[in-house]
XYZ file of C-alpha atoms in Angstrom:
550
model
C 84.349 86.549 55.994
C 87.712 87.192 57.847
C 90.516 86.065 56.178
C 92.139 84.842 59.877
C 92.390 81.185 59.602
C 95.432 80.804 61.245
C 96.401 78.853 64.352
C 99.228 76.993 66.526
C 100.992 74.332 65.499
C 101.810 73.133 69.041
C 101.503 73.262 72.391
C 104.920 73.823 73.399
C 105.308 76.847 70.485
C 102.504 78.545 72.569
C 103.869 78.198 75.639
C 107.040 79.154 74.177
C 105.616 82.162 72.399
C 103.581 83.201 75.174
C 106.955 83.238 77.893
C 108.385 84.542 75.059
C 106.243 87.493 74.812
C 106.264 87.632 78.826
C 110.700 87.227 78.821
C 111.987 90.733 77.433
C 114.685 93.422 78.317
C 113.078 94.512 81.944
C 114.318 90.892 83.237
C 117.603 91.455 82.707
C 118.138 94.981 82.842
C 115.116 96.250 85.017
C 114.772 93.412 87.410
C 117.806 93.362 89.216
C 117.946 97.691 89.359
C 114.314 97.374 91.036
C 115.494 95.044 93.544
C 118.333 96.938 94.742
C 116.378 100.351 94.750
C 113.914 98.992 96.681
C 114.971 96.850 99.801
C 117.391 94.097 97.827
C 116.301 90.501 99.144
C 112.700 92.256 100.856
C 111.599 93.240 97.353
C 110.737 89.328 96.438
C 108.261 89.305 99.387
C 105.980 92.018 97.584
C 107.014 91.312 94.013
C 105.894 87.146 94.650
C 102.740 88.501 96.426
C 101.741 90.804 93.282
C 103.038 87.750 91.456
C 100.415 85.136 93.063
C 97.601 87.793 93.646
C 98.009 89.840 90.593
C 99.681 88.205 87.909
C 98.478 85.049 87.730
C 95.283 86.516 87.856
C 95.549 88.556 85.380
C 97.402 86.025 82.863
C 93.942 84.118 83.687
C 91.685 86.692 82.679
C 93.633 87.611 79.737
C 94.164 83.874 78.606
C 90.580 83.487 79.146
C 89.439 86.463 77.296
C 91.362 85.592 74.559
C 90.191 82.164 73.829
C 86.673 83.479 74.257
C 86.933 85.898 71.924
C 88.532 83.773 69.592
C 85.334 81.430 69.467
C 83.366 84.105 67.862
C 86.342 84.970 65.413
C 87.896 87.668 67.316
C 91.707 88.261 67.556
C 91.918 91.540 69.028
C 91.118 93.138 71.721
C 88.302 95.485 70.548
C 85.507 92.792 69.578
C 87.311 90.399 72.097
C 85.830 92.766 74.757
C 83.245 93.759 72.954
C 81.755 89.668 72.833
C 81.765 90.019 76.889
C 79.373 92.686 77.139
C 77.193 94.521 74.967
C 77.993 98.341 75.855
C 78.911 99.848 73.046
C 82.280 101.397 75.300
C 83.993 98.447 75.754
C 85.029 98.245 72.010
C 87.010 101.352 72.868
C 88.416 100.249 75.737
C 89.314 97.640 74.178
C 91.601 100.147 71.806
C 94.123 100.099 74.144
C 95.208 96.512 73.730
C 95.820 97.505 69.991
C 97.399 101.183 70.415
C 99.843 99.968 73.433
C 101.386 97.708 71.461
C 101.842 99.487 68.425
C 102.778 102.768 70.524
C 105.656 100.083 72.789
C 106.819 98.534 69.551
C 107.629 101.914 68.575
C 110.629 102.610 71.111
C 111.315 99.142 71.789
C 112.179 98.359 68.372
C 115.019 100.767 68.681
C 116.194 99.754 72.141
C 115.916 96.325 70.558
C 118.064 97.420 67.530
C 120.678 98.746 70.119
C 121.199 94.495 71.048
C 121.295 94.028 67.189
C 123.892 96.651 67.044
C 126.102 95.739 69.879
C 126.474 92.180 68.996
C 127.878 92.871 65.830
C 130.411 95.510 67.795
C 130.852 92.525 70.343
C 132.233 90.761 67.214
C 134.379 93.270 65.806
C 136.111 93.884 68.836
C 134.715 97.176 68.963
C 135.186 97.287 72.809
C 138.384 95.384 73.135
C 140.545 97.567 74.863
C 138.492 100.524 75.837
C 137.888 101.373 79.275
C 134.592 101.971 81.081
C 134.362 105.696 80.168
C 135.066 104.556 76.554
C 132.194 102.062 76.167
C 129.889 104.697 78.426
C 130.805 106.959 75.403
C 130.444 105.064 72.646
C 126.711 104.507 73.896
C 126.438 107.997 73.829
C 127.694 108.917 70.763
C 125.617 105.817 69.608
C 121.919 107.672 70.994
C 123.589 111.313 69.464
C 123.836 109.792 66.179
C 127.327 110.807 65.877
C 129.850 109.339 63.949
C 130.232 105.830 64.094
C 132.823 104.117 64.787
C 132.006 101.456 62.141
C 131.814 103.994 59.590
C 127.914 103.655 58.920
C 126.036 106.653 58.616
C 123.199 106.922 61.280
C 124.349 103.817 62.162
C 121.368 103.658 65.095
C 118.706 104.479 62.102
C 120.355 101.729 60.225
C 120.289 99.034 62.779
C 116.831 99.926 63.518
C 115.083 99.868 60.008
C 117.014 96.252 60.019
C 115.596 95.038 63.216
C 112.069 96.603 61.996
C 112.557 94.846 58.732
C 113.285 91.169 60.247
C 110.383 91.666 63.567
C 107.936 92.446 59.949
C 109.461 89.890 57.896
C 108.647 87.235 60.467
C 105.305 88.496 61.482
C 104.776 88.638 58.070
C 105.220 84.511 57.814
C 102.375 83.407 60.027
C 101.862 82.765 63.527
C 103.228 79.034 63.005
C 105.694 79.348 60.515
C 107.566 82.636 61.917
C 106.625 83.564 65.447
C 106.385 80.501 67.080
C 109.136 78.984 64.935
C 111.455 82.104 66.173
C 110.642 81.112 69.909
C 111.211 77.942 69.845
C 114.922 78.846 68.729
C 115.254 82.422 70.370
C 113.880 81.118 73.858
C 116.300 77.864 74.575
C 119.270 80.179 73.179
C 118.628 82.762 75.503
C 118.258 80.700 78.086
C 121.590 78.938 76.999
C 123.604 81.853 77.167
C 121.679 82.786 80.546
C 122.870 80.222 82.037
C 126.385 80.619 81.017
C 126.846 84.494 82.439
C 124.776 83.408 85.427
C 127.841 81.032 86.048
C 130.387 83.471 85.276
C 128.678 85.712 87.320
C 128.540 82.869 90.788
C 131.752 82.303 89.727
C 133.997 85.764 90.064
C 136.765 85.373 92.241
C 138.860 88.751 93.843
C 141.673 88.658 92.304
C 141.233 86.936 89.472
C 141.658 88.898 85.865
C 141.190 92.349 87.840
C 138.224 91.470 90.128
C 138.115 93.221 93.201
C 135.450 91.110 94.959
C 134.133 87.568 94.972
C 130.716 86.740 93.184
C 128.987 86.626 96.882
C 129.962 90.234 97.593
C 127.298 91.078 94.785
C 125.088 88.337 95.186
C 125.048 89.207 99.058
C 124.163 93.477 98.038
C 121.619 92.352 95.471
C 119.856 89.587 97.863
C 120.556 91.143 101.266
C 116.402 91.913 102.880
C 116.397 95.954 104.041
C 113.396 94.667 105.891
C 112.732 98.033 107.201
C 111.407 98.676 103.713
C 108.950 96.287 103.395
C 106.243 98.379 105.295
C 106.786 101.337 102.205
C 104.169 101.698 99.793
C 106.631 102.527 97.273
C 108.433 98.727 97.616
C 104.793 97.798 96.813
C 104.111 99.575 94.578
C 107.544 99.315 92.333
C 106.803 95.341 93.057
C 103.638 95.183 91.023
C 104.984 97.727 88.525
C 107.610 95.166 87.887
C 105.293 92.255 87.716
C 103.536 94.202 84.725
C 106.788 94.751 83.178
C 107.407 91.450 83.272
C 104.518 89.438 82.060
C 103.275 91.742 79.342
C 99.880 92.004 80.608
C 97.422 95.197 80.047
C 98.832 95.592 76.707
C 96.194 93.031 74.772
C 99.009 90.488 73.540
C 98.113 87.486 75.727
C 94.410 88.312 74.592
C 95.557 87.604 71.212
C 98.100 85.045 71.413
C 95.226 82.676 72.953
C 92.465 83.884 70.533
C 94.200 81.284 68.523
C 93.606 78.769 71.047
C 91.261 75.923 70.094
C 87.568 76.364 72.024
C 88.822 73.270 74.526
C 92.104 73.843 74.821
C 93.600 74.176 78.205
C 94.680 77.449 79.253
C 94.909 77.509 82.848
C 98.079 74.811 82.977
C 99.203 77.266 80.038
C 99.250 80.190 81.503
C 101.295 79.321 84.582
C 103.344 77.242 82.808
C 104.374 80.456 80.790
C 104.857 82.739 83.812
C 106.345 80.560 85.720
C 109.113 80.021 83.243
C 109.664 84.007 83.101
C 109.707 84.110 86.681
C 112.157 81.860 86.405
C 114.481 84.124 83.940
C 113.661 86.949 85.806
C 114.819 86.183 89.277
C 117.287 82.997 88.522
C 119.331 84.611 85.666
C 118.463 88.115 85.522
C 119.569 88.553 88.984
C 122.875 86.464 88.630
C 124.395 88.599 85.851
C 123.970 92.632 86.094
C 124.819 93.194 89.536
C 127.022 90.578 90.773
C 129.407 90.853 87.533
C 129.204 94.551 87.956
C 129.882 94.632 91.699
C 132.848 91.869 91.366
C 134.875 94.354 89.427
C 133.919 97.615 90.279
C 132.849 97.419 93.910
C 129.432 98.081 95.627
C 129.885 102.334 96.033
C 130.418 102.328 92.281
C 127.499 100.237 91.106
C 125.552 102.041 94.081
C 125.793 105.183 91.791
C 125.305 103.457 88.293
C 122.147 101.733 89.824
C 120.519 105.347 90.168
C 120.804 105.366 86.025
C 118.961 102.890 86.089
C 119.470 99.361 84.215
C 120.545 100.484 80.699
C 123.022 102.424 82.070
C 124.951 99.212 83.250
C 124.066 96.861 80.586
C 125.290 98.885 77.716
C 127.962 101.204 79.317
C 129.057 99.216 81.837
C 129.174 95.269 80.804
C 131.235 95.304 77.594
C 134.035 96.619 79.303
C 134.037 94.240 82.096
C 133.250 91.198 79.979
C 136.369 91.978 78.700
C 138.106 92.345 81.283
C 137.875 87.906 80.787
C 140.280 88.056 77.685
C 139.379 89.365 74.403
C 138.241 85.627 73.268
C 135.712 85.148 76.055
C 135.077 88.576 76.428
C 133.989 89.183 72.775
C 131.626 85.632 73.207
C 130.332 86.955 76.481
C 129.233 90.118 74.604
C 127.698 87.871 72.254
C 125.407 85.770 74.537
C 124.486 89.423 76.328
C 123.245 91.429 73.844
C 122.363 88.244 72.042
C 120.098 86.943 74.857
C 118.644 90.980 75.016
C 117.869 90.271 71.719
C 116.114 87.119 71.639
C 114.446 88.460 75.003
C 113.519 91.707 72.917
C 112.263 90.233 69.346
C 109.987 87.337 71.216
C 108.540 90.290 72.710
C 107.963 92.644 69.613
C 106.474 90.046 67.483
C 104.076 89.452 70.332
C 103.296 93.461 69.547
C 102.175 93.315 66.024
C 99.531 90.728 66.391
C 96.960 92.662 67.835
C 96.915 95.074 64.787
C 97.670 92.178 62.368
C 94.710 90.247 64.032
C 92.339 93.197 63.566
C 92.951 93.891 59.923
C 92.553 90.220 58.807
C 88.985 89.999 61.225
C 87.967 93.246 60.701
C 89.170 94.441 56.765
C 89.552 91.030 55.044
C 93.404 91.870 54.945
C 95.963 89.019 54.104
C 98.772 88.356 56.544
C 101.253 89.993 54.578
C 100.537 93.252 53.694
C 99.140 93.308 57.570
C 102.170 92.559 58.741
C 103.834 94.918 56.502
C 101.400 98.415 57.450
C 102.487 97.046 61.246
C 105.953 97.325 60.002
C 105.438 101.044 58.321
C 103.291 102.929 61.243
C 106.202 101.319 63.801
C 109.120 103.034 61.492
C 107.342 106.316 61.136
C 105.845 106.707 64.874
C 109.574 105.204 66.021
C 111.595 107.447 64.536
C 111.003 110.514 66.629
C 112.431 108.160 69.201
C 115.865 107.648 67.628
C 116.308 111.334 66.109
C 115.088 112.934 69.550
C 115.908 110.219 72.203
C 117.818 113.035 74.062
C 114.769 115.463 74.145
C 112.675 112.851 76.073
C 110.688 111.198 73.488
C 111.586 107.769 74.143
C 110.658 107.775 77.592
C 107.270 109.643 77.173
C 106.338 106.668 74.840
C 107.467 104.232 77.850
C 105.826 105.956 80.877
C 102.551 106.879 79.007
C 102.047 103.759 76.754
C 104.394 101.674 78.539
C 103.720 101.929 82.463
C 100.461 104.011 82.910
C 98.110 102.252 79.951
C 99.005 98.821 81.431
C 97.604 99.659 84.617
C 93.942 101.290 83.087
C 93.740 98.666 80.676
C 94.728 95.665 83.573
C 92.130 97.789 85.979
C 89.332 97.945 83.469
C 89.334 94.165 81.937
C 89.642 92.766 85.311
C 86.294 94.814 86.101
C 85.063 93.455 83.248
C 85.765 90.049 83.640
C 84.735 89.446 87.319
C 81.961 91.794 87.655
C 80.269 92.417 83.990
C 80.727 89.189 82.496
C 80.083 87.707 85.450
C 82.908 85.314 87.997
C 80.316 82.768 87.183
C 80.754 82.897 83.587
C 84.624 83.682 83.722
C 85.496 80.833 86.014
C 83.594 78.506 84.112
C 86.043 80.213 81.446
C 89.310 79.792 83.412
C 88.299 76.009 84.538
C 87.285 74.614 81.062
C 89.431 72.088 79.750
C 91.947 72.493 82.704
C 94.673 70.277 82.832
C 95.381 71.336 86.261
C 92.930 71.948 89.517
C 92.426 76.068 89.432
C 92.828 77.054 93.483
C 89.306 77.633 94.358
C 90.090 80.964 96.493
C 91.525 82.142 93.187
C 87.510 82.987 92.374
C 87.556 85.112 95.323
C 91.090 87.039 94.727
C 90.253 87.485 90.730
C 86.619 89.186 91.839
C 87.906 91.244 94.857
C 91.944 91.156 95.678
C 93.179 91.974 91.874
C 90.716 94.663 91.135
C 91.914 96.479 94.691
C 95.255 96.249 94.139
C 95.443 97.587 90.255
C 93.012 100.190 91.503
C 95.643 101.180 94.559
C 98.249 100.951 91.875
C 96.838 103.487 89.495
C 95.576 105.842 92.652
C 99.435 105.402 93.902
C 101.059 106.432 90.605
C 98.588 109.010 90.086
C 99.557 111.192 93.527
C 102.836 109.432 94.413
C 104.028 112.050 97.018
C 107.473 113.418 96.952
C 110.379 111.179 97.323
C 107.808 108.017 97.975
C 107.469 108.987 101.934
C 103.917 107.806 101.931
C 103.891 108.679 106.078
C 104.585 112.545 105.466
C 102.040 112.543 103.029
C 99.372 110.777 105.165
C 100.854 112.982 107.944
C 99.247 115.922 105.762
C 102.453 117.018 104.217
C 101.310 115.774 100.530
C 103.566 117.057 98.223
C 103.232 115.351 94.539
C 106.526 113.971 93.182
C 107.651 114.942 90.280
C 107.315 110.878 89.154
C 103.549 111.579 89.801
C 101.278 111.138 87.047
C 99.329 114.304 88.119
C 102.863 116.357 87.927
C 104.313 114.510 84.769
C 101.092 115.960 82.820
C 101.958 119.076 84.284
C 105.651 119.129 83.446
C 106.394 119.978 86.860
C 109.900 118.879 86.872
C 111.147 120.237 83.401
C 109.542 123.434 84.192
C 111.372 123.653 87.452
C 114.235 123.092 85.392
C 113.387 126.311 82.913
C 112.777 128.561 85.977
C 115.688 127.998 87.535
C 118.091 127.747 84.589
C 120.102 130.740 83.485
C 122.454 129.307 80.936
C 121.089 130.054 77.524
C 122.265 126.813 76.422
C 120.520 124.812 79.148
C 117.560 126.952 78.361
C 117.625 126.319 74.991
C 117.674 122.914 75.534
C 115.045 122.349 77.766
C 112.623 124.457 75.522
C 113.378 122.415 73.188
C 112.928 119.151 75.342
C 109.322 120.794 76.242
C 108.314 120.704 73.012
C 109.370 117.595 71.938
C 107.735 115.859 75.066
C 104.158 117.695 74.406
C 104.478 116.818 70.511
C 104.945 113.026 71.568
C 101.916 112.840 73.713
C 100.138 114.647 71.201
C 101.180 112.270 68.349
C 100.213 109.256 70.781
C 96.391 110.846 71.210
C 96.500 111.540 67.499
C 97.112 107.361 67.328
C 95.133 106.401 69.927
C 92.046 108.291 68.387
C 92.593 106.879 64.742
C 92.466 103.365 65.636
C 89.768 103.998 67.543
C 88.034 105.621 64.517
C 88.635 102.531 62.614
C 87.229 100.620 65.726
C 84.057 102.832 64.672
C 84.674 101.967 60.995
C 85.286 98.288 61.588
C 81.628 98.028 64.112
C 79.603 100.141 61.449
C 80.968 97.444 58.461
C 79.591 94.611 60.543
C 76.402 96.414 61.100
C 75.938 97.028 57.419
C 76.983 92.770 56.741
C 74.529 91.805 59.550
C 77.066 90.690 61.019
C 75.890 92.182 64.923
């Protein structure tokens, strides 16, 4: 018998939990870099297409999944999948939805920790009177693990074992009692403190405590439609990319989350009512902070080149020194609600990460909440911490592209095969539609059979032989060159090995040997992870044949 007994106390904690898990750092810091990249105000005609045809769709299937699994007792994906069909495969498949989110928690943890940390240096002042290069290098002493400024040795390791402590601590507590109790205070806060930047970021006037445009100058560069881009494959394809990103699904934590869902229980209202509310962070306040406070004080050709680095680079080098460029009062509070709101954003998101595993040990090994929660907490520190002692040898971004970006996209491709073609739509709408406190769009049926399925399989095609630079009409021309950002030629270490053969500085060469290693011993310790869970996925099917329990 499984010792899972748990459930939700309310409504309004799942919806919570669920936006929660759905709200993290990529709507603050990757949202608004993705729209500027990739045609400004044009980008929200592709992103709300893969929005209505793709994401709600899939937050359907995975809602659904979920609460039919959980009938039969199943919290994880594994025996979720494996209640929809009877080939013995989809068990495995179903691995991913446990190994992505251990594999995730394992780097996120530590960018997580990095809000953790800079709050508390938002406090102290720490950034009171430096100037952009000095915050730019205090991040980067930060990710050396130099010497800290605070005085703490390995300050990063410390901050991260502290944020890994309080994610287990909580998950250790119950799904009532710690993570829906931590959304419903972490996601009004952040949304508090949203608010205010998003106001002090309509609000910048040239002039004005060193500003050097108004608020509309970067409002008008981040919203401005490069319609001329809207025909690219890339803008399409970066559009769903980000609508994965930002509703968490492929990774098997929605499945979860509404495993715990009574049998009658509505999810379709749910479901929308929890991506609806990240949209809502996503484009509202995640595009009214980051670029137009940014651009008011440092001027579009400036941000231009800090946009190429990509969204941490402004949020964490870049921010603290303008916030304080408000006082050192406001400043310090502004740093506060930033990383503070990264943080709530990042911890609703990381709890949502150790259910899956929790789940399966309580169904699957009669294990008690706590000591689940606590072997989450020890495989995270251990397969973490070759991202914080290595994070400049590539480590931390092979765990996001490979269990991050490109397991999303198989997992999302496979279940939504599974759902509307070997279940059955019959079966699965009859799944969405029960108990429905809403009316489900009937030509939904027809896009979750035939429109989703296309598009996450031209997703996963596109990111497998992206050609060079993203000029999809040289490639089609006949000129296909892969990009280096190809999955094909990241496998194949195309770029780094570039690198190595044209390199002559021993030093450079030393150092990307050294990054070569480090990124093959990553992927090789994800397989190595990916295959034991699996192997207790064996373990755990051969126990309930032995208990007659299939």
């Amino acid at each position: 018998m499984s010792a899972n007994k748990e459930s939700w106390g309310s409504r309004v904690g799942l919806i919570l939990a669920m936006a929660g898990n759905a709200v993290g750092l990529g709507n603050f810091l990757r949202f608004p870099v993705q729209a500027v990249q990739n045609g400004g105000g044009a980008f929200i005609i592709p992103y709300l297409v893969c929005f209505l045809v793709m994401g709600i769709p899939l937050l359907w299937i995975e809602w659904s999944m979920g609460r039919f699994g959980g009938k039969f007792g199943h919290h994880s994906t594994p025996f979720i999948l494996d209640t929809m069909h009877k080939n013995r495969l989809w068990k495995y498949i179903g691995v991913f939805g446990i190994w992505t989110n251990i594999a995730v928690a394992a780097y996120y943890c530590y960018l997580e920790s990095w809000t953790l940390s800079y709050v508390f240096h938002s406090l102290g002042g720490t950034f009171n009177g430096l100037d952009q290069n000095g915050v730019a290098d205090f991040f980067n002493h930060y990710v050396n693990l130099d010497t800290s400024t605070t005085g703490i040795p390995y300050e990063p390791i410390v901050f991260f074992v502290i944020c890994l402590l309080l994610n287990t601590w909580i998950l250790s507590q119950g799904l009532a009692a710690g993570v829906e109790r931590v959304a419903k205070v972490g996601m009004p806060l952040l949304i508090i403190f949203g608010i205010f930047l998003a106001y002090k970021g309509f609000t910048i006037t040239a002039g004005e405590n060193g500003a050097i445009n108004d608020s509309s100058v970067g409002l008008n560069f981040l919203w401005t439609p490069d319609y001329t881009q809207l025909w690219s494959p890339s803008v399409w394809l970066a559009a769903a990319g980000q609508i994965f990103f930002t509703l968490s699904v492929g990774m098997g934590t929605i499945h979860c989350y509404a495993s715990y869902v009574r049998s009658k229980d509505d999810i379709a209202l749910n479901a929308m009512s929890a991506g609806w509310m990240n949209e809502f962070v996503e484009v509202v306040l995640g595009g009214a902070i980051l670029i137009p406070i940014s651009i008011g004080y440092l001027g579009i050709d400036r941000v231009t080149e800090l946009v190429q680095l990509g969204g941490l680079g402004l949020g964490f080098k870049t921010l603290p020194y303008l916030f304080f460029q408000w006082g050192p009062v406001l400043g310090a509070v502004a740093g506060v609600m930033w990383f503070g709101l990264l943080f709530f954003a990042g911890i609703t998101s990381s709890l949502a990460m150790g259910t899956p595993w929790i789940g399966f040990l309580q169904d699957e090994f009669n294990w008690r909440r706590k000591p689940a929660a606590w072997s989450f907490g020890m495989i995270v520190l251990l397969l973490g911490m070759p991202t914080v002692l290595f994070f400049n040898y590539g480590v931390f971004d092979e765990y996001d592209y490979w269990a991050g970006t490109v397991s999303l996209v198989v997992f999302a491709l496979l279940e939504s095969v599974l759902f509307a073609w070997v279940f059955g739509m019959d079966k699965g709408w009859r799944e969405i539609t029960s108990g429905a406190d809403i009316q489900v769009p009937a030509v939904y049926r027809f896009i979750i059979k035939f429109i989703t399925p296309l598009l996450l399989l031209w997703v996963f095609i596109g990111s497998l032989i992206t050609p060079k630079g993203g000029d999809w009409g040289k490639a089609l021309a006949g000129e296909w060159i892969l990009d280096d950002g190809s999955i094909i030629n990241k496998l194949k270490n195309t770029s780094l090995k570039r690198q190595l053969a044209e390199a002559t500085d021993p030093v450079v060469i030393a150092q990307l040997q050294d990054t070569l290693f480090f990124v093959n011993a990553s992927r090789i310790l994800l397989a190595a992870v990916f295959l034991s869970i699996a192997l207790l996925v064996y373990i755990a099917y051969k126990k309930r044949l032995r208990e007659g329990r299939i």
